[in-house]
CSV table of C-alpha atoms in Angstrom, one decimal:
chain,number,residue,atom,x,y,z
A,426,UNK,CA,18.7,41.4,-43.6
A,427,UNK,CA,15.2,40.5,-44.9
A,428,UNK,CA,13.7,36.9,-45.1
A,429,UNK,CA,11.9,37.6,-48.4
A,430,UNK,CA,9.9,34.3,-48.2
A,431,UNK,CA,9.0,35.0,-44.7
A,432,UNK,CA,7.9,38.7,-45.4
A,433,UNK,CA,5.7,37.5,-48.2
A,434,UNK,CA,4.2,35.1,-45.8
A,435,UNK,CA,3.7,37.8,-43.4
A,436,UNK,CA,2.1,40.3,-45.6
A,437,UNK,CA,-0.9,38.5,-47.0
A,438,UNK,CA,-3.1,40.1,-49.8
A,439,UNK,CA,-6.2,38.4,-49.2
A,440,UNK,CA,-9.4,39.8,-50.7
A,441,UNK,CA,-7.2,41.5,-53.5
A,442,UNK,CA,-7.1,40.7,-57.2
A,443,UNK,CA,-3.8,39.9,-58.6
A,444,UNK,CA,-2.9,40.7,-62.1
A,445,UNK,CA,0.4,38.9,-62.8
A,446,UNK,CA,1.5,40.9,-65.8
A,447,UNK,CA,4.2,43.4,-67.0
A,448,UNK,CA,3.1,47.1,-67.1
A,449,UNK,CA,3.9,48.8,-70.3
A,450,UNK,CA,2.4,52.2,-69.3
A,451,UNK,CA,1.4,53.5,-66.0
A,452,UNK,CA,-1.0,56.4,-65.5
A,453,UNK,CA,-2.6,57.9,-62.6
A,454,UNK,CA,-6.1,55.8,-62.7
A,455,UNK,CA,-4.9,52.8,-65.1
A,456,UNK,CA,-2.2,50.9,-66.5
A,457,UNK,CA,-1.8,49.0,-69.6
A,458,UNK,CA,-0.4,45.5,-69.7
A,459,UNK,CA,0.4,43.2,-72.5
A,460,UNK,CA,-3.3,41.9,-72.4
A,461,UNK,CA,-5.2,45.0,-71.9
A,462,UNK,CA,-5.9,47.9,-69.5
A,463,UNK,CA,-6.3,47.6,-65.5
A,464,UNK,CA,-8.2,50.4,-64.1
A,465,UNK,CA,-8.0,51.8,-60.5
A,466,UNK,CA,-9.1,55.0,-58.6
A,467,UNK,CA,-5.5,55.2,-57.4
A,468,UNK,CA,-2.4,53.7,-59.0
A,469,UNK,CA,0.6,53.5,-56.9
A,470,UNK,CA,3.9,52.9,-58.9
A,471,UNK,CA,6.6,50.8,-56.9
A,472,UNK,CA,8.6,49.3,-60.0
A,473,UNK,CA,11.9,50.3,-58.4
A,474,UNK,CA,14.6,52.7,-59.6
A,475,UNK,CA,15.4,53.3,-63.3
A,476,UNK,CA,19.0,52.5,-63.6
A,477,UNK,CA,20.4,55.7,-64.3
A,478,UNK,CA,22.8,57.8,-62.2
A,479,UNK,CA,24.8,56.8,-59.3
A,480,UNK,CA,24.5,53.2,-58.1
A,481,UNK,CA,25.6,50.9,-55.5
A,482,UNK,CA,27.3,47.5,-56.4
A,483,UNK,CA,28.6,44.4,-54.3
A,484,UNK,CA,29.7,40.9,-54.8
A,485,UNK,CA,29.4,38.5,-51.7
A,486,UNK,CA,30.0,34.9,-50.7
A,487,UNK,CA,28.0,32.9,-48.2
A,488,UNK,CA,30.2,30.9,-46.3
A,489,UNK,CA,29.7,28.9,-42.9
A,490,UNK,CA,29.9,30.6,-39.6
A,491,UNK,CA,33.0,28.8,-38.7
A,492,UNK,CA,34.8,29.9,-41.7
A,493,UNK,CA,33.6,33.4,-41.2
A,494,UNK,CA,35.0,33.5,-37.7
A,495,UNK,CA,38.3,35.2,-38.7
A,496,UNK,CA,36.2,38.1,-39.9
A,497,UNK,CA,33.8,38.4,-37.2
A,498,UNK,CA,35.8,37.6,-34.2
A,499,UNK,CA,33.8,38.4,-31.1
A,500,UNK,CA,31.2,40.4,-33.1
A,501,UNK,CA,27.8,39.3,-34.3
A,502,UNK,CA,28.2,41.3,-37.4
A,503,UNK,CA,30.2,43.9,-39.3
A,504,UNK,CA,28.5,46.7,-41.0
A,505,UNK,CA,31.4,48.6,-42.6
A,506,UNK,CA,34.9,47.6,-42.6
A,507,UNK,CA,36.7,50.0,-44.6
A,508,UNK,CA,40.2,48.7,-44.1
A,509,UNK,CA,42.3,49.2,-47.2
A,510,UNK,CA,43.0,46.0,-49.0
A,511,UNK,CA,46.9,46.0,-49.6
A,512,UNK,CA,48.6,44.4,-52.7
A,513,UNK,CA,52.0,43.0,-52.8
A,514,UNK,CA,53.8,46.0,-54.0
A,515,UNK,CA,52.3,48.1,-50.9
A,516,UNK,CA,49.7,49.9,-52.6
A,517,UNK,CA,46.1,49.4,-52.0
A,518,UNK,CA,43.4,48.4,-54.2
A,519,UNK,CA,41.5,51.5,-53.8
A,520,UNK,CA,44.2,53.9,-54.8
A,521,UNK,CA,42.3,54.8,-57.7
A,522,UNK,CA,40.0,56.9,-55.5
A,523,UNK,CA,37.0,54.4,-55.3
A,524,UNK,CA,36.9,52.7,-52.1
A,525,UNK,CA,34.7,49.6,-51.0
A,526,UNK,CA,34.0,48.0,-47.5
A,527,UNK,CA,33.4,44.6,-46.3
A,528,UNK,CA,30.0,43.8,-45.1
A,529,UNK,CA,29.4,40.6,-42.7
A,530,UNK,CA,26.1,39.6,-41.7
A,531,UNK,CA,24.7,36.2,-40.3
A,532,UNK,CA,21.8,34.9,-42.6
A,533,UNK,CA,21.1,32.1,-40.0
A,534,UNK,CA,22.7,30.3,-37.1
A,535,UNK,CA,25.0,28.4,-39.7
A,536,UNK,CA,25.5,30.9,-42.5
A,537,UNK,CA,27.1,34.1,-43.1
A,538,UNK,CA,27.1,36.5,-46.0
A,539,UNK,CA,30.6,38.4,-46.6
A,540,UNK,CA,30.3,41.0,-49.1
A,541,UNK,CA,32.5,43.8,-50.7
A,542,UNK,CA,30.4,46.9,-51.4
A,543,UNK,CA,30.8,49.9,-53.4
A,544,UNK,CA,28.5,52.3,-51.5
A,545,UNK,CA,28.0,54.8,-54.1
A,546,UNK,CA,29.8,55.4,-57.7
A,547,UNK,CA,28.9,57.1,-60.9
A,548,UNK,CA,30.2,55.1,-62.5
A,549,UNK,CA,30.6,52.4,-59.6
A,550,UNK,CA,33.0,49.5,-59.2
A,551,UNK,CA,32.1,46.6,-61.3
A,552,UNK,CA,31.0,43.3,-60.0
A,553,UNK,CA,34.3,41.7,-61.2
A,554,UNK,CA,36.6,44.4,-59.7
A,555,UNK,CA,34.6,43.8,-56.4
A,556,UNK,CA,35.0,40.1,-56.7
A,557,UNK,CA,38.5,40.4,-57.0
A,558,UNK,CA,38.8,43.0,-54.0
A,559,UNK,CA,36.8,40.5,-52.0
A,560,UNK,CA,39.1,37.6,-52.7
A,561,UNK,CA,42.0,39.8,-52.0
A,562,UNK,CA,40.6,40.6,-48.6
A,563,UNK,CA,39.5,37.3,-47.5
A,564,UNK,CA,42.2,35.1,-49.2
A,565,UNK,CA,41.3,31.5,-48.7
A,566,UNK,CA,38.1,32.2,-46.9
A,567,UNK,CA,36.3,32.9,-50.0
A,568,UNK,CA,36.9,29.5,-51.2
A,569,UNK,CA,34.2,26.8,-51.0
A,570,UNK,CA,31.4,29.3,-50.9
A,571,UNK,CA,27.8,27.7,-50.3
A,572,UNK,CA,26.4,30.6,-52.6
A,573,UNK,CA,27.4,34.1,-54.0
A,574,UNK,CA,25.5,37.3,-54.5
A,575,UNK,CA,25.8,40.1,-56.9
A,576,UNK,CA,24.0,43.4,-56.4
A,577,UNK,CA,23.6,46.6,-58.6
A,578,UNK,CA,20.9,49.2,-58.1
A,579,UNK,CA,20.5,52.8,-58.8
A,580,UNK,CA,20.6,55.2,-55.8
A,581,UNK,CA,18.3,57.9,-57.2
A,582,UNK,CA,14.5,57.5,-57.8
A,583,UNK,CA,12.6,60.1,-59.8
A,584,UNK,CA,13.0,63.8,-59.0
A,585,UNK,CA,10.5,65.5,-56.6
A,586,UNK,CA,8.4,62.3,-56.2
A,587,UNK,CA,5.7,64.4,-54.5
A,588,UNK,CA,4.8,66.0,-57.7
A,589,UNK,CA,4.8,62.9,-59.7
A,590,UNK,CA,1.6,61.3,-60.9
A,591,UNK,CA,0.9,58.3,-60.5
A,592,UNK,CA,2.1,58.2,-57.1
A,593,UNK,CA,5.6,56.6,-57.0
A,594,UNK,CA,6.5,54.5,-53.9
A,595,UNK,CA,9.4,52.6,-52.4
A,596,UNK,CA,12.9,52.9,-54.0
A,597,UNK,CA,11.5,54.7,-57.0
A,598,UNK,CA,9.5,57.2,-54.9
A,599,UNK,CA,12.2,58.8,-52.9
A,600,UNK,CA,12.1,56.2,-50.1
A,601,UNK,CA,15.6,54.7,-50.5
A,602,UNK,CA,18.2,56.4,-48.5
A,603,UNK,CA,21.0,57.4,-51.1
A,604,UNK,CA,23.7,57.3,-48.7
A,605,UNK,CA,23.1,53.7,-47.3
A,606,UNK,CA,21.0,52.2,-50.3
A,607,UNK,CA,18.4,51.0,-47.6
A,608,UNK,CA,14.7,51.2,-48.6
A,609,UNK,CA,12.6,48.4,-47.3
A,610,UNK,CA,12.3,49.8,-43.6
A,611,UNK,CA,11.3,53.2,-44.8
A,612,UNK,CA,8.7,51.5,-47.2
A,613,UNK,CA,7.1,49.5,-44.6
A,614,UNK,CA,6.7,52.3,-42.5
A,615,UNK,CA,5.4,54.7,-45.0
A,616,UNK,CA,3.0,51.9,-46.3
A,617,UNK,CA,0.3,52.5,-43.8
A,618,UNK,CA,0.4,56.2,-44.3
A,619,UNK,CA,-0.3,55.9,-48.0
A,620,UNK,CA,-3.3,53.3,-47.3
A,621,UNK,CA,-4.9,55.3,-44.7
A,622,UNK,CA,-4.8,58.4,-46.9
A,623,UNK,CA,-6.3,56.3,-49.8
A,624,UNK,CA,-9.0,54.8,-47.4
A,625,UNK,CA,-9.9,58.1,-46.2
A,626,UNK,CA,-10.2,59.9,-49.6
A,627,UNK,CA,-6.9,62.1,-49.2
A,628,UNK,CA,-4.2,62.7,-51.7
A,629,UNK,CA,-1.6,60.1,-50.5
A,630,UNK,CA,1.3,62.3,-51.7
A,631,UNK,CA,0.5,65.0,-49.3
A,632,UNK,CA,0.5,62.6,-46.2
A,633,UNK,CA,3.5,60.8,-47.5
A,634,UNK,CA,5.5,64.0,-48.1
A,635,UNK,CA,5.0,66.8,-45.7
A,636,UNK,CA,7.2,69.7,-45.6
A,637,UNK,CA,9.9,68.0,-43.4
A,638,UNK,CA,10.2,65.1,-45.6
A,639,UNK,CA,10.7,66.9,-48.7
A,640,UNK,CA,13.5,69.1,-47.2
A,641,UNK,CA,15.1,65.8,-45.7
A,642,UNK,CA,15.0,64.3,-49.0
A,643,UNK,CA,16.7,67.1,-50.7
A,644,UNK,CA,19.3,67.2,-47.9
A,645,UNK,CA,19.9,63.4,-48.4
A,646,UNK,CA,20.1,63.9,-52.2
A,647,UNK,CA,23.0,66.6,-51.5
A,648,UNK,CA,24.7,64.0,-49.2
A,649,UNK,CA,24.7,61.7,-52.1
A,650,UNK,CA,26.5,64.3,-54.2
A,651,UNK,CA,29.0,64.9,-51.4
A,652,UNK,CA,29.8,61.2,-50.8
A,653,UNK,CA,30.4,60.9,-54.6
A,654,UNK,CA,33.0,63.7,-54.6
A,655,UNK,CA,35.2,62.1,-51.7
A,656,UNK,CA,38.3,60.1,-52.3
A,657,UNK,CA,39.2,56.8,-50.6
A,658,UNK,CA,40.7,58.5,-47.5
A,659,UNK,CA,38.2,61.2,-47.1
A,660,UNK,CA,35.5,58.6,-47.5
A,661,UNK,CA,37.0,56.3,-44.7
A,662,UNK,CA,37.5,59.4,-42.5
A,663,UNK,CA,33.7,60.6,-43.1
A,664,UNK,CA,32.3,57.1,-42.0
A,665,UNK,CA,35.0,57.1,-38.9
A,666,UNK,CA,33.5,60.5,-37.9
A,667,UNK,CA,29.8,59.4,-38.4
A,668,UNK,CA,30.3,56.3,-36.2
A,669,UNK,CA,31.3,58.4,-33.2
A,670,UNK,CA,28.3,60.9,-33.5
A,671,UNK,CA,25.9,60.5,-30.8
A,672,UNK,CA,23.4,57.6,-31.4
A,673,UNK,CA,20.6,60.0,-31.7
A,674,UNK,CA,22.0,61.8,-34.5
A,675,UNK,CA,23.1,58.9,-36.4
A,676,UNK,CA,19.4,57.5,-36.2
A,677,UNK,CA,18.1,61.0,-37.2
A,678,UNK,CA,20.3,60.9,-40.3
A,679,UNK,CA,19.5,57.2,-41.2
A,680,UNK,CA,16.0,56.9,-40.4
A,681,UNK,CA,14.3,60.2,-39.5
A,682,UNK,CA,12.8,61.1,-43.1
A,683,UNK,CA,10.5,63.7,-41.8
A,684,UNK,CA,13.0,64.9,-38.9
A,685,UNK,CA,14.2,67.9,-40.4
A,686,UNK,CA,16.0,69.4,-37.3
A,687,UNK,CA,17.7,66.0,-36.5
A,688,UNK,CA,19.0,65.4,-40.1
A,689,UNK,CA,20.4,69.1,-40.2
A,690,UNK,CA,22.0,68.7,-36.9
A,691,UNK,CA,23.7,65.4,-37.8
A,692,UNK,CA,25.1,66.9,-41.2
A,693,UNK,CA,26.4,70.1,-39.5
A,694,UNK,CA,28.0,68.0,-36.6
A,695,UNK,CA,29.7,65.7,-39.4
A,696,UNK,CA,30.9,69.1,-41.4
A,697,UNK,CA,32.2,70.5,-38.2
A,698,UNK,CA,34.3,67.4,-37.3
A,699,UNK,CA,35.6,66.8,-40.8
A,700,UNK,CA,39.3,68.1,-41.7
A,701,UNK,CA,39.7,71.1,-43.7
A,702,UNK,CA,40.2,69.4,-47.0
A,703,UNK,CA,37.2,67.2,-46.7
A,704,UNK,CA,35.1,70.5,-45.5
A,705,UNK,CA,36.0,71.8,-48.9
A,706,UNK,CA,35.1,68.8,-50.9
A,707,UNK,CA,31.7,68.7,-49.1
A,708,UNK,CA,30.8,72.3,-49.5
A,709,UNK,CA,31.7,72.2,-53.2
A,710,UNK,CA,29.7,69.1,-53.8
A,711,UNK,CA,26.7,70.5,-52.1
A,712,UNK,CA,26.6,73.8,-53.7
A,713,UNK,CA,27.6,72.5,-57.2
A,714,UNK,CA,25.9,69.2,-57.2
A,715,UNK,CA,29.2,67.6,-58.2
Protein backbone atom coordinates (compact mmCIF):
# COMPACT_ATOMS: atom_id res chain seq x y z
CA UNK A 1 0.00 0.00 0.00
CA UNK A 2 1.56 3.30 -1.13
CA UNK A 3 1.20 6.58 0.75
CA UNK A 4 0.86 8.83 -2.31
CA UNK A 5 1.42 12.08 -0.44
CA UNK A 6 4.42 10.67 1.40
CA UNK A 7 5.93 9.32 -1.82
CA UNK A 8 5.55 12.69 -3.52
CA UNK A 9 7.26 14.42 -0.59
CA UNK A 10 10.13 11.94 -0.68
CA UNK A 11 10.70 12.08 -4.45
CA UNK A 12 11.55 15.72 -5.05
CA UNK A 13 12.06 17.24 -8.49
CA UNK A 14 14.33 20.10 -7.46
CA UNK A 15 15.97 21.75 -10.43
CA UNK A 16 13.41 20.48 -12.92
CA UNK A 17 11.04 22.60 -14.97
CA UNK A 18 7.48 21.32 -14.59
CA UNK A 19 4.99 21.87 -17.42
CA UNK A 20 1.56 21.00 -16.03
CA UNK A 21 -0.36 20.37 -19.25
CA UNK A 22 -1.98 17.52 -21.14
CA UNK A 23 0.09 16.03 -23.97
CA UNK A 24 -1.84 15.54 -27.21
CA UNK A 25 1.07 13.91 -29.07
CA UNK A 26 4.27 12.31 -27.80
CA UNK A 27 7.36 11.73 -29.95
CA UNK A 28 10.95 10.66 -29.29
CA UNK A 29 12.29 14.21 -28.92
CA UNK A 30 9.24 16.38 -28.28
CA UNK A 31 5.64 16.43 -27.19
CA UNK A 32 2.76 18.64 -28.19
CA UNK A 33 0.51 20.19 -25.55
CA UNK A 34 -2.54 22.40 -25.82
CA UNK A 35 -0.30 25.48 -25.64
CA UNK A 36 2.64 24.45 -27.81
CA UNK A 37 5.65 22.17 -28.27
CA UNK A 38 7.98 21.00 -25.51
CA UNK A 39 11.31 19.67 -26.79
CA UNK A 40 13.74 17.34 -25.02
CA UNK A 41 16.73 15.18 -25.89
CA UNK A 42 14.88 12.17 -24.46
CA UNK A 43 11.14 11.69 -23.92
CA UNK A 44 9.83 9.03 -21.53
CA UNK A 45 6.14 8.17 -21.91
CA UNK A 46 4.61 7.15 -18.55
CA UNK A 47 0.95 7.90 -19.29
CA UNK A 48 -0.36 4.55 -18.05
CA UNK A 49 -2.16 1.76 -19.86
CA UNK A 50 -4.54 2.35 -22.75
CA UNK A 51 -7.67 0.74 -21.31
CA UNK A 52 -7.90 -2.00 -23.95
CA UNK A 53 -7.88 -5.75 -23.27
CA UNK A 54 -7.93 -7.56 -19.92
CA UNK A 55 -8.59 -5.45 -16.85
CA UNK A 56 -8.38 -5.68 -13.08
CA UNK A 57 -11.35 -4.26 -11.18
CA UNK A 58 -12.10 -3.89 -7.48
CA UNK A 59 -14.49 -2.28 -5.03
CA UNK A 60 -13.55 -1.67 -1.42
CA UNK A 61 -14.64 -0.05 1.81
CA UNK A 62 -12.49 1.55 4.49
CA UNK A 63 -13.57 0.56 8.01
CA UNK A 64 -12.16 0.86 11.50
CA UNK A 65 -9.70 -1.80 12.62
CA UNK A 66 -12.20 -2.95 15.25
CA UNK A 67 -14.87 -3.48 12.58
CA UNK A 68 -12.38 -5.41 10.44
CA UNK A 69 -11.37 -7.74 13.28
CA UNK A 70 -13.68 -10.63 12.18
CA UNK A 71 -11.99 -10.57 8.77
CA UNK A 72 -8.39 -10.18 9.91
CA UNK A 73 -8.54 -12.38 12.99
CA UNK A 74 -4.98 -12.68 14.28
CA UNK A 75 -3.46 -11.77 10.91
CA UNK A 76 -2.01 -8.38 10.15
CA UNK A 77 -3.37 -8.50 6.58
CA UNK A 78 -5.07 -10.83 4.09
CA UNK A 79 -3.67 -10.81 0.57
CA UNK A 80 -6.10 -13.14 -1.22
CA UNK A 81 -9.12 -14.85 0.32
CA UNK A 82 -10.69 -16.86 -2.50
CA UNK A 83 -13.40 -18.39 -0.30
CA UNK A 84 -16.58 -18.74 -2.43
CA UNK A 85 -19.46 -16.46 -1.45
CA UNK A 86 -22.56 -18.58 -0.84
CA UNK A 87 -26.08 -17.45 -1.67
CA UNK A 88 -29.18 -18.55 0.22
CA UNK A 89 -30.00 -21.23 -2.38
CA UNK A 90 -26.62 -22.91 -1.94
CA UNK A 91 -25.03 -21.56 -5.11
CA UNK A 92 -21.97 -19.34 -5.07
CA UNK A 93 -21.70 -15.90 -6.62
CA UNK A 94 -18.90 -17.08 -8.91
CA UNK A 95 -20.77 -20.05 -10.36
CA UNK A 96 -20.71 -18.09 -13.63
CA UNK A 97 -16.96 -18.81 -13.82
CA UNK A 98 -15.55 -15.39 -12.87
CA UNK A 99 -14.00 -15.57 -9.38
CA UNK A 100 -13.08 -12.72 -7.06
CA UNK A 101 -11.17 -12.52 -3.81
CA UNK A 102 -11.14 -10.44 -0.64
CA UNK A 103 -8.13 -8.24 0.03
CA UNK A 104 -7.73 -6.79 3.54
CA UNK A 105 -4.88 -4.40 4.27
CA UNK A 106 -4.35 -1.87 7.10
CA UNK A 107 -4.01 1.72 5.92
CA UNK A 108 -2.76 2.93 9.31
CA UNK A 109 -3.24 2.10 12.99
CA UNK A 110 -6.96 2.86 12.85
CA UNK A 111 -8.24 2.04 9.35
CA UNK A 112 -8.42 -1.10 7.21
CA UNK A 113 -9.28 -1.45 3.51
CA UNK A 114 -11.55 -4.42 2.71
CA UNK A 115 -11.71 -4.91 -1.04
CA UNK A 116 -13.32 -7.42 -3.40
CA UNK A 117 -11.09 -7.85 -6.44
CA UNK A 118 -11.44 -9.36 -9.90
CA UNK A 119 -7.79 -10.15 -10.57
CA UNK A 120 -8.14 -10.35 -14.36
CA UNK A 121 -11.08 -10.44 -16.72
CA UNK A 122 -11.80 -9.76 -20.37
CA UNK A 123 -14.34 -8.41 -19.79
CA UNK A 124 -13.89 -8.12 -16.01
CA UNK A 125 -16.50 -8.05 -13.28
CA UNK A 126 -18.14 -4.64 -13.03
CA UNK A 127 -17.82 -2.37 -10.01
CA UNK A 128 -21.52 -2.95 -9.31
CA UNK A 129 -21.02 -6.73 -9.29
CA UNK A 130 -18.01 -6.43 -7.01
CA UNK A 131 -19.89 -4.15 -4.62
CA UNK A 132 -22.63 -6.79 -4.38
CA UNK A 133 -20.10 -9.54 -3.73
CA UNK A 134 -18.33 -7.52 -1.05
CA UNK A 135 -21.60 -6.78 0.74
CA UNK A 136 -22.57 -10.46 0.56
CA UNK A 137 -19.17 -11.55 1.86
CA UNK A 138 -18.96 -9.03 4.70
CA UNK A 139 -22.61 -8.72 5.69
CA UNK A 140 -23.03 -5.89 8.18
CA UNK A 141 -19.29 -5.22 8.34
CA UNK A 142 -19.59 -3.08 5.20
CA UNK A 143 -22.06 -0.73 6.86
CA UNK A 144 -20.95 2.68 8.11
CA UNK A 145 -17.86 2.64 5.90
CA UNK A 146 -15.49 5.55 6.40
CA UNK A 147 -14.73 5.66 2.68
CA UNK A 148 -15.01 3.61 -0.51
CA UNK A 149 -12.65 2.81 -3.36
CA UNK A 150 -13.27 1.75 -6.96
CA UNK A 151 -10.48 0.35 -9.12
CA UNK A 152 -10.35 -0.39 -12.84
CA UNK A 153 -7.22 -0.54 -14.99
CA UNK A 154 -5.85 -2.38 -17.99
CA UNK A 155 -3.35 -5.18 -17.35
CA UNK A 156 -1.51 -4.83 -20.65
CA UNK A 157 0.73 -2.03 -21.83
CA UNK A 158 2.05 -1.65 -25.35
CA UNK A 159 3.41 -4.69 -27.19
CA UNK A 160 7.20 -5.19 -27.12
CA UNK A 161 7.90 -1.97 -25.20
CA UNK A 162 11.65 -2.24 -25.89
CA UNK A 163 10.92 -1.47 -29.56
CA UNK A 164 8.72 1.55 -28.90
CA UNK A 165 9.78 5.17 -29.37
CA UNK A 166 9.57 7.26 -27.33
CA UNK A 167 10.53 5.00 -24.43
CA UNK A 168 7.43 3.80 -22.60
CA UNK A 169 7.76 3.42 -18.84
CA UNK A 170 5.74 2.17 -15.87
CA UNK A 171 2.48 0.34 -16.48
CA UNK A 172 2.43 1.57 -20.07
CA UNK A 173 5.89 0.21 -20.75
CA UNK A 174 5.63 -3.37 -19.51
CA UNK A 175 6.50 -2.74 -15.85
CA UNK A 176 3.10 -3.91 -14.61
CA UNK A 177 2.96 -7.56 -13.57
CA UNK A 178 -0.09 -8.87 -15.47
CA UNK A 179 -0.78 -11.61 -12.91
CA UNK A 180 -0.95 -9.21 -9.94
CA UNK A 181 -1.58 -5.72 -11.27
CA UNK A 182 1.40 -4.38 -9.30
CA UNK A 183 3.69 -1.90 -11.05
CA UNK A 184 5.00 0.70 -8.60
CA UNK A 185 7.78 -1.41 -7.09
CA UNK A 186 9.14 -2.43 -10.49
CA UNK A 187 8.86 1.12 -11.80
CA UNK A 188 10.72 2.64 -8.85
CA UNK A 189 13.47 0.04 -9.18
CA UNK A 190 13.76 0.67 -12.93
CA UNK A 191 13.81 4.47 -12.67
CA UNK A 192 17.50 4.53 -11.70
CA UNK A 193 18.36 2.22 -14.60
CA UNK A 194 16.72 4.59 -17.08
CA UNK A 195 18.13 7.75 -15.47
CA UNK A 196 21.69 6.39 -15.42
CA UNK A 197 21.47 5.32 -19.06
CA UNK A 198 20.23 8.74 -20.16
CA UNK A 199 22.91 10.52 -18.10
CA UNK A 200 25.65 8.35 -19.62
CA UNK A 201 24.39 8.79 -23.18
CA UNK A 202 23.18 5.21 -23.68
CA UNK A 203 19.86 4.08 -25.13
CA UNK A 204 17.72 3.54 -22.00
CA UNK A 205 15.64 0.78 -23.61
CA UNK A 206 18.75 -1.41 -23.93
CA UNK A 207 19.51 -1.14 -20.21
CA UNK A 208 15.88 -1.48 -19.16
CA UNK A 209 15.20 -4.47 -21.39
CA UNK A 210 18.09 -6.95 -21.48
CA UNK A 211 17.36 -10.32 -23.07
CA UNK A 212 16.26 -11.89 -19.78
CA UNK A 213 13.74 -9.13 -19.07
CA UNK A 214 12.24 -9.45 -22.55
CA UNK A 215 11.81 -13.20 -22.14
CA UNK A 216 10.26 -12.83 -18.67
CA UNK A 217 7.86 -10.21 -20.03
CA UNK A 218 6.70 -12.64 -22.73
CA UNK A 219 6.27 -15.42 -20.17
CA UNK A 220 4.21 -13.18 -17.90
CA UNK A 221 1.98 -12.16 -20.80
CA UNK A 222 1.44 -15.84 -21.57
CA UNK A 223 0.66 -16.34 -17.88
CA UNK A 224 -2.05 -13.67 -18.09
CA UNK A 225 -3.73 -15.51 -20.99
CA UNK A 226 -3.55 -18.72 -18.97
CA UNK A 227 -5.12 -17.04 -15.95
CA UNK A 228 -7.98 -15.69 -18.07
CA UNK A 229 -8.71 -19.22 -19.31
CA UNK A 230 -9.19 -20.72 -15.83
CA UNK A 231 -12.65 -21.12 -14.31
CA UNK A 232 -13.40 -20.26 -10.67
CA UNK A 233 -12.41 -23.62 -9.19
CA UNK A 234 -9.24 -23.80 -11.27
CA UNK A 235 -8.27 -20.27 -10.26
CA UNK A 236 -8.64 -21.04 -6.57
CA UNK A 237 -6.61 -24.23 -7.00
CA UNK A 238 -3.95 -22.40 -8.99
CA UNK A 239 -3.35 -19.81 -6.29
CA UNK A 240 -3.49 -22.41 -3.53
CA UNK A 241 -0.71 -24.23 -5.36
CA UNK A 242 1.24 -21.00 -5.81
CA UNK A 243 1.02 -20.32 -2.05
CA UNK A 244 2.73 -23.67 -1.41
CA UNK A 245 5.71 -22.96 -3.67
CA UNK A 246 9.08 -22.31 -2.04
CA UNK A 247 9.36 -18.63 -1.15
CA UNK A 248 12.33 -18.17 -3.49
CA UNK A 249 10.23 -19.31 -6.47
CA UNK A 250 7.30 -17.12 -5.45
CA UNK A 251 9.62 -14.12 -5.36
CA UNK A 252 11.21 -15.03 -8.67
CA UNK A 253 7.80 -15.07 -10.36
CA UNK A 254 6.42 -11.98 -8.64
CA UNK A 255 9.49 -9.73 -8.58
CA UNK A 256 12.32 -11.08 -10.73
CA UNK A 257 11.70 -9.22 -13.99
CA UNK A 258 15.17 -10.14 -15.31
CA UNK A 259 15.36 -13.58 -13.67
CA UNK A 260 14.46 -15.89 -16.54
CA UNK A 261 15.64 -19.14 -14.87
CA UNK A 262 13.69 -18.30 -11.70
CA UNK A 263 10.51 -17.42 -13.59
CA UNK A 264 10.71 -20.58 -15.71
CA UNK A 265 11.30 -22.73 -12.63
CA UNK A 266 8.31 -21.22 -10.82
CA UNK A 267 5.99 -21.66 -13.81
CA UNK A 268 7.11 -25.24 -14.46
CA UNK A 269 6.61 -26.14 -10.80
CA UNK A 270 3.11 -24.66 -10.87
CA UNK A 271 2.29 -26.61 -14.02
CA UNK A 272 3.66 -29.86 -12.60
CA UNK A 273 1.61 -29.54 -9.40
CA UNK A 274 -1.66 -28.62 -11.12
CA UNK A 275 -4.39 -31.19 -11.74
CA UNK A 276 -4.77 -32.66 -15.24
CA UNK A 277 -7.74 -30.47 -16.23
CA UNK A 278 -5.91 -27.30 -15.21
CA UNK A 279 -2.77 -28.42 -17.05
CA UNK A 280 -4.77 -28.82 -20.26
CA UNK A 281 -6.30 -25.37 -19.82
CA UNK A 282 -2.92 -23.77 -19.11
CA UNK A 283 -1.22 -25.48 -22.05
CA UNK A 284 -4.00 -24.52 -24.48
CA UNK A 285 -3.97 -20.89 -23.31
CA UNK A 286 -0.20 -20.54 -23.63
CA UNK A 287 -0.10 -22.20 -27.06
CA UNK A 288 -3.10 -20.39 -28.56
CA UNK A 289 -3.14 -17.12 -26.58
CA UNK A 290 -6.70 -17.68 -25.37
